[in-house]
Amino acid sequence: MSGLARDLGAINLGQGFPDGPGPAPLLEAAARALIEKSSQYPPMRGLPELRAAVAGYYAAHQRLDIAPEEVVITSGATEALAAALLALLDPGDEVILFQPLYDAYAPLVRRAGGVPRLVNLIPPHWRLPLDSIEDQLGRRTRMLVLNSPHNPTGSLIDAEEWHFLADLCERHDLLLLCDEVWEAMLFGEGAHRSPLAMAALRERAVKIGSAGKIFSLTGWKVGWACAAPPLAEAIGRMHQYLTFTTPPALQWAVAEGLALPPAWHAGHRRLHAAGRSRLAEGLARAGYAVQEGPATWFLLVDLTQSGIAMDDSTFCERLVREAGVAAIPLSAFYERDAETRYVRFCFTKAPEVLDEAVGRLAAFRSALG
């Protein structure tokens, strides 16, 4: 869809990246580091200052007790996912994945020699199917991969689900890999909880984070994995043979950014909240049934509830060609048994871009009758 948006000159509300250069404090910190700091190899597992900053950030914002030695800095969260899967899976191990899912999960599991076992979340609130997850476990099941806050739906794993998962992992001796890259992009009253906050999961869970999502700097590709020492050691050894390390100037800048006061982070989040409200209200006025999940940079539109009798892929294909707006069909986040009635829109765009997109979407909806 991004390729079509470029080719057709369409407004791209599909791929998840913000407009604008990014937060000035981070850009200035990176520029200073390029001039004042070393540009040679930093420590393989990350600058000590950044590992300490990650631990400090989680202590301040999530009340997590993470030691710097439990942090491995990676070249983006996807590399952290890859390092964890390659380090912790043996050939033939089965991994429970929940659809809709980030498109890297299943290929990375297979690259590690694992076997994905796919389970669907339950719409419209995108809850875990607690009564059937255990039925999917086999004698080779090794790991669950979770994503909370969840892309593309914006849902959060709630307390009941976390307690169920903790019990499940203990009883079946499972590892849990949790992609938490959207943890700083929460809106409204939703609360994020990490598995590292739970005693039952503390020694068997890996937490994945992303500076690119926290600071809206998606191209920086600075991520990390946090886990108990035996897991972190294994992930670090695998990271050594993937990217080895991450540009030091960006590491210095992220360390400074993570140390910014909570008020700065709240203000940064409010900038995105304004775009979220603008797009949601505009879509609703235009006749679209909007699902506002409590997190991420995305909104879903329910085509059936909007009175639109077409599947998501057809809708998105027509929308980009006839209205000049790119969106993502939710079915793209499934390997099989896809939901085909939902479309994802990204709201981290300039106000004038969102307004123009809403105008085009309104005209397109009217033309459909």
Tab-separated table of N, CA, C and O in Angstrom, residues 222-299:
chain	number	residue	atom	x	y	z
A	222	VAL	N	16.628	1.735	17.260
A	222	VAL	CA	17.260	1.412	18.542
A	222	VAL	C	16.217	0.695	19.385
A	222	VAL	O	15.174	1.264	19.717
A	223	GLY	N	16.476	-0.553	19.685
A	223	GLY	CA	15.551	-1.337	20.492
A	223	GLY	C	16.300	-2.054	21.586
A	223	GLY	O	17.508	-1.866	21.780
A	224	TRP	N	15.586	-2.904	22.327
A	224	TRP	CA	16.224	-3.655	23.400
A	224	TRP	C	15.366	-4.839	23.813
A	224	TRP	O	14.167	-4.896	23.543
A	225	ALA	N	16.041	-5.786	24.451
A	225	ALA	CA	15.387	-6.912	25.100
A	225	ALA	C	15.772	-6.883	26.570
A	225	ALA	O	16.945	-6.667	26.908
A	226	CYS	N	14.779	-7.089	27.444
A	226	CYS	CA	15.004	-7.140	28.888
A	226	CYS	C	14.548	-8.497	29.391
A	226	CYS	O	13.433	-8.932	29.082
A	227	ALA	N	15.392	-9.141	30.182
A	227	ALA	CA	15.041	-10.482	30.682
A	227	ALA	C	15.961	-10.843	31.836
A	227	ALA	O	17.016	-10.221	32.044
A	228	ALA	N	15.574	-11.870	32.582
A	228	ALA	CA	16.424	-12.398	33.644
A	228	ALA	C	17.782	-12.800	33.071
A	228	ALA	O	17.893	-13.135	31.878
A	229	PRO	N	18.850	-12.777	33.887
A	229	PRO	CA	20.211	-12.964	33.364
A	229	PRO	C	20.430	-14.164	32.446
A	229	PRO	O	21.060	-14.002	31.390
A	230	PRO	N	19.919	-15.366	32.754
A	230	PRO	CA	20.192	-16.473	31.810
A	230	PRO	C	19.604	-16.224	30.421
A	230	PRO	O	20.238	-16.549	29.403
A	231	LEU	N	18.401	-15.647	30.367
A	231	LEU	CA	17.790	-15.348	29.071
A	231	LEU	C	18.520	-14.202	28.383
A	231	LEU	O	18.770	-14.245	27.169
A	232	ALA	N	18.858	-13.161	29.143
A	232	ALA	CA	19.561	-12.018	28.554
A	232	ALA	C	20.923	-12.441	28.004
A	232	ALA	O	21.353	-11.962	26.941
A	233	GLU	N	21.615	-13.334	28.712
A	233	GLU	CA	22.915	-13.814	28.221
A	233	GLU	C	22.757	-14.531	26.890
A	233	GLU	O	23.545	-14.327	25.960
A	234	ALA	N	21.754	-15.383	26.780
A	234	ALA	CA	21.530	-16.112	25.530
A	234	ALA	C	21.186	-15.159	24.393
A	234	ALA	O	21.679	-15.304	23.261
A	235	ILE	N	20.335	-14.172	24.675
A	235	ILE	CA	19.962	-13.196	23.650
A	235	ILE	C	21.167	-12.373	23.237
A	235	ILE	O	21.376	-12.093	22.047
A	236	GLY	N	21.993	-11.977	24.214
A	236	GLY	CA	23.189	-11.202	23.897
A	236	GLY	C	24.153	-11.957	23.007
A	236	GLY	O	24.747	-11.387	22.083
A	237	ARG	N	24.317	-13.252	23.264
A	237	ARG	CA	25.219	-14.044	22.419
A	237	ARG	C	24.707	-14.119	20.986
A	237	ARG	O	25.490	-14.081	20.025
A	238	MET	N	23.384	-14.218	20.815
A	238	MET	CA	22.840	-14.255	19.456
A	238	MET	C	22.952	-12.885	18.798
A	238	MET	O	23.291	-12.785	17.608
A	239	HIS	N	22.670	-11.822	19.552
A	239	HIS	CA	22.799	-10.456	19.025
A	239	HIS	C	24.209	-10.203	18.491
A	239	HIS	O	24.400	-9.506	17.488
A	240	GLN	N	25.221	-10.793	19.143
A	240	GLN	CA	26.604	-10.596	18.718
A	240	GLN	C	26.808	-10.996	17.259
A	240	GLN	O	27.629	-10.395	16.558
A	241	TYR	N	26.054	-11.982	16.796
A	241	TYR	CA	26.253	-12.484	15.438
A	241	TYR	C	25.143	-12.046	14.479
A	241	TYR	O	25.066	-12.531	13.352
A	242	LEU	N	24.302	-11.120	14.919
A	242	LEU	CA	23.306	-10.521	14.030
A	242	LEU	C	23.791	-9.140	13.585
A	242	LEU	O	24.305	-8.982	12.484
A	243	THR	N	23.655	-8.154	14.447
A	243	THR	CA	24.137	-6.809	14.081
A	243	THR	C	25.343	-6.389	14.906
A	243	THR	O	25.947	-5.358	14.628
A	244	PHE	N	25.674	-7.141	15.933
A	244	PHE	CA	26.767	-6.896	16.866
A	244	PHE	C	26.523	-5.672	17.739
A	244	PHE	O	26.630	-5.728	18.939
A	245	THR	N	26.188	-4.541	17.127
A	245	THR	CA	25.965	-3.349	17.934
A	245	THR	C	25.117	-2.363	17.163
A	245	THR	O	24.670	-2.633	16.044
A	246	THR	N	24.877	-1.200	17.758
A	246	THR	CA	23.962	-0.184	17.236
A	246	THR	C	24.683	1.153	17.251
A	246	THR	O	25.501	1.405	18.150
A	247	PRO	N	24.445	2.047	16.269
A	247	PRO	CA	25.198	3.307	16.180
A	247	PRO	C	25.289	4.035	17.520
A	247	PRO	O	24.268	4.307	18.160
A	248	PRO	N	26.513	4.364	17.962
A	248	PRO	CA	26.678	4.912	19.313
A	248	PRO	C	26.042	6.280	19.511
A	248	PRO	O	25.537	6.563	20.597
A	249	ALA	N	26.040	7.141	18.493
A	249	ALA	CA	25.433	8.464	18.673
A	249	ALA	C	23.949	8.338	18.991
A	249	ALA	O	23.407	9.074	19.823
A	250	LEU	N	23.272	7.402	18.337
A	250	LEU	CA	21.855	7.198	18.611
A	250	LEU	C	21.655	6.603	20.005
A	250	LEU	O	20.680	6.921	20.691
A	251	GLN	N	22.560	5.738	20.417
A	251	GLN	CA	22.466	5.198	21.768
A	251	GLN	C	22.610	6.305	22.816
A	251	GLN	O	21.854	6.355	23.795
A	252	TRP	N	23.582	7.201	22.630
A	252	TRP	CA	23.747	8.317	23.568
A	252	TRP	C	22.478	9.166	23.610
A	252	TRP	O	22.017	9.567	24.688
A	253	ALA	N	21.925	9.445	22.441
A	253	ALA	CA	20.733	10.298	22.382
A	253	ALA	C	19.545	9.638	23.067
A	253	ALA	O	18.790	10.289	23.800
A	254	VAL	N	19.350	8.354	22.834
A	254	VAL	CA	18.231	7.657	23.467
A	254	VAL	C	18.406	7.642	24.981
A	254	VAL	O	17.431	7.792	25.729
A	255	ALA	N	19.624	7.469	25.443
A	255	ALA	CA	19.863	7.507	26.888
A	255	ALA	C	19.433	8.848	27.471
A	255	ALA	O	18.804	8.899	28.540
A	256	GLU	N	19.758	9.944	26.790
A	256	GLU	CA	19.314	11.265	27.252
A	256	GLU	C	17.790	11.365	27.212
A	256	GLU	O	17.155	11.906	28.127
A	257	GLY	N	17.192	10.857	26.149
A	257	GLY	CA	15.741	10.949	26.014
A	257	GLY	C	15.004	10.177	27.089
A	257	GLY	O	14.002	10.653	27.640
A	258	LEU	N	15.485	8.987	27.422
A	258	LEU	CA	14.813	8.182	28.438
A	258	LEU	C	14.871	8.842	29.811
A	258	LEU	O	14.033	8.568	30.671
A	259	ALA	N	15.866	9.705	30.010
A	259	ALA	CA	16.005	10.394	31.290
A	259	ALA	C	15.176	11.675	31.373
A	259	ALA	O	15.156	12.320	32.425
A	260	LEU	N	14.502	12.059	30.284
A	260	LEU	CA	13.643	13.240	30.333
A	260	LEU	C	12.533	13.019	31.364
A	260	LEU	O	12.099	11.888	31.583
A	261	PRO	N	12.041	14.086	31.982
A	261	PRO	CA	11.042	13.922	33.041
A	261	PRO	C	9.719	13.373	32.509
A	261	PRO	O	9.396	13.526	31.322
A	262	PRO	N	8.922	12.754	33.372
A	262	PRO	CA	7.630	12.210	32.942
A	262	PRO	C	6.749	13.234	32.251
A	262	PRO	O	5.997	12.878	31.334
A	263	ALA	N	6.837	14.502	32.650
A	263	ALA	CA	6.005	15.530	32.020
A	263	ALA	C	6.344	15.670	30.539
A	263	ALA	O	5.456	15.936	29.718
A	264	TRP	N	7.619	15.508	30.188
A	264	TRP	CA	7.985	15.590	28.766
A	264	TRP	C	7.331	14.446	27.996
A	264	TRP	O	6.750	14.657	26.917
A	265	HIS	N	7.416	13.244	28.543
A	265	HIS	CA	6.839	12.089	27.857
A	265	HIS	C	5.326	12.228	27.728
A	265	HIS	O	4.740	11.873	26.698
A	266	ALA	N	4.675	12.771	28.762
A	266	ALA	CA	3.226	12.980	28.690
A	266	ALA	C	2.876	13.996	27.613
A	266	ALA	O	1.903	13.836	26.871
A	267	GLY	N	3.677	15.062	27.511
A	267	GLY	CA	3.437	16.057	26.471
A	267	GLY	C	3.634	15.496	25.081
A	267	GLY	O	2.881	15.828	24.152
A	268	HIS	N	4.638	14.662	24.912
A	268	HIS	CA	4.870	14.034	23.611
A	268	HIS	C	3.686	13.150	23.221
A	268	HIS	O	3.247	13.159	22.067
A	269	ARG	N	3.159	12.436	24.189
A	269	ARG	CA	2.004	11.576	23.921
A	269	ARG	C	0.773	12.407	23.552
A	269	ARG	O	-0.025	12.014	22.691
A	270	ARG	N	0.622	13.567	24.187
A	270	ARG	CA	-0.533	14.426	23.874
A	270	ARG	C	-0.517	14.901	22.429
A	270	ARG	O	-1.577	15.098	21.815
A	271	LEU	N	0.660	15.090	21.858
A	271	LEU	CA	0.740	15.489	20.447
A	271	LEU	C	0.076	14.438	19.555
A	271	LEU	O	-0.640	14.764	18.607
A	272	HIS	N	0.302	13.182	19.864
A	272	HIS	CA	-0.317	12.112	19.085
A	272	HIS	C	-1.801	11.981	19.413
A	272	HIS	O	-2.609	11.649	18.537
A	273	ALA	N	-2.156	12.230	20.669
A	273	ALA	CA	-3.567	12.126	21.056
A	273	ALA	C	-4.424	13.106	20.265
A	273	ALA	O	-5.580	12.794	19.922
A	274	ALA	N	-3.882	14.270	19.955
A	274	ALA	CA	-4.641	15.250	19.173
A	274	ALA	C	-4.949	14.711	17.780
A	274	ALA	O	-6.073	14.856	17.270
A	275	GLY	N	-3.974	14.091	17.143
A	275	GLY	CA	-4.215	13.500	15.827
A	275	GLY	C	-5.180	12.337	15.895
A	275	GLY	O	-6.006	12.154	14.985
A	276	ARG	N	-5.100	11.567	16.962
A	276	ARG	CA	-6.020	10.443	17.154
A	276	ARG	C	-7.463	10.937	17.219
A	276	ARG	O	-8.357	10.400	16.541
A	277	SER	N	-7.698	11.961	18.013
A	277	SER	CA	-9.056	12.500	18.130
A	277	SER	C	-9.518	13.108	16.818
A	277	SER	O	-10.680	12.938	16.410
A	278	ARG	N	-8.617	13.787	16.132
A	278	ARG	CA	-8.979	14.455	14.880
A	278	ARG	C	-9.418	13.440	13.837
A	278	ARG	O	-10.450	13.614	13.172
A	279	LEU	N	-8.662	12.363	13.699
A	279	LEU	CA	-9.009	11.368	12.694
A	279	LEU	C	-10.264	10.592	13.098
A	279	LEU	O	-11.150	10.359	12.269
A	280	ALA	N	-10.358	10.200	14.372
A	280	ALA	CA	-11.522	9.435	14.812
A	280	ALA	C	-12.807	10.224	14.628
A	280	ALA	O	-13.818	9.695	14.126
A	281	GLU	N	-12.793	11.488	15.001
A	281	GLU	CA	-13.997	12.311	14.865
A	281	GLU	C	-14.339	12.544	13.396
A	281	GLU	O	-15.513	12.512	13.004
A	282	GLY	N	-13.318	12.756	12.575
A	282	GLY	CA	-13.561	12.964	11.156
A	282	GLY	C	-14.130	11.728	10.482
A	282	GLY	O	-15.063	11.811	9.676
A	283	LEU	N	-13.586	10.561	10.814
A	283	LEU	CA	-14.102	9.318	10.245
A	283	LEU	C	-15.552	9.073	10.674
A	283	LEU	O	-16.383	8.660	9.868
A	284	ALA	N	-15.842	9.336	11.943
A	284	ALA	CA	-17.208	9.131	12.427
A	284	ALA	C	-18.188	10.055	11.717
A	284	ALA	O	-19.281	9.636	11.318
A	285	ARG	N	-17.798	11.322	11.526
A	285	ARG	CA	-18.675	12.264	10.809
A	285	ARG	C	-18.920	11.804	9.374
A	285	ARG	O	-19.988	12.047	8.810
A	286	ALA	N	-17.926	11.146	8.799
A	286	ALA	CA	-18.046	10.693	7.408
A	286	ALA	C	-18.821	9.392	7.270
A	286	ALA	O	-19.003	8.902	6.151
A	287	GLY	N	-19.269	8.819	8.382
A	287	GLY	CA	-20.095	7.620	8.311
A	287	GLY	C	-19.369	6.316	8.519
A	287	GLY	O	-19.910	5.243	8.210
A	288	TYR	N	-18.165	6.375	9.061
A	288	TYR	CA	-17.404	5.160	9.312
A	288	TYR	C	-17.520	4.760	10.786
A	288	TYR	O	-17.487	5.618	11.680
A	289	ALA	N	-17.652	3.466	11.040
A	289	ALA	CA	-17.700	2.933	12.404
A	289	ALA	C	-16.274	2.715	12.886
A	289	ALA	O	-15.566	1.824	12.397
A	290	VAL	N	-15.845	3.537	13.835
A	290	VAL	CA	-14.450	3.563	14.268
A	290	VAL	C	-14.271	2.764	15.554
A	290	VAL	O	-15.059	2.889	16.495
A	291	GLN	N	-13.215	1.934	15.588
A	291	GLN	CA	-12.778	1.291	16.821
A	291	GLN	C	-11.546	2.025	17.325
A	291	GLN	O	-10.511	2.017	16.665
A	292	GLU	N	-11.658	2.662	18.484
A	292	GLU	CA	-10.530	3.378	19.066
A	292	GLU	C	-9.916	2.517	20.161
A	292	GLU	O	-10.361	2.535	21.307
A	293	GLY	N	-8.910	1.739	19.826
A	293	GLY	CA	-8.195	1.011	20.860
A	293	GLY	C	-7.445	1.988	21.752
A	293	GLY	O	-7.167	3.126	21.361
A	294	PRO	N	-7.105	1.582	22.972
A	294	PRO	CA	-6.476	2.512	23.908
A	294	PRO	C	-5.006	2.805	23.646
A	294	PRO	O	-4.410	3.595	24.375
A	295	ALA	N	-4.411	2.198	22.614
A	295	ALA	CA	-2.972	2.371	22.419
A	295	ALA	C	-2.599	2.294	20.937
A	295	ALA	O	-3.436	2.000	20.084
A	296	THR	N	-1.330	2.548	20.656
A	296	THR	CA	-0.668	2.566	19.343
A	296	THR	C	-0.987	3.839	18.573
A	296	THR	O	-1.617	4.760	19.099
A	297	TRP	N	-0.561	3.890	17.314
A	297	TRP	CA	-0.812	5.034	16.424
A	297	TRP	C	-1.932	4.754	15.432
A	297	TRP	O	-2.046	5.438	14.417
A	298	PHE	N	-2.787	3.761	15.721
A	298	PHE	CA	-3.723	3.292	14.714
A	298	PHE	C	-5.166	3.260	15.210
A	298	PHE	O	-5.427	3.066	16.403
A	299	LEU	N	-6.081	3.418	14.263
A	299	LEU	CA	-7.506	3.222	14.481
A	299	LEU	C	-7.994	2.173	13.484
A	299	LEU	O	-7.474	2.076	12.368
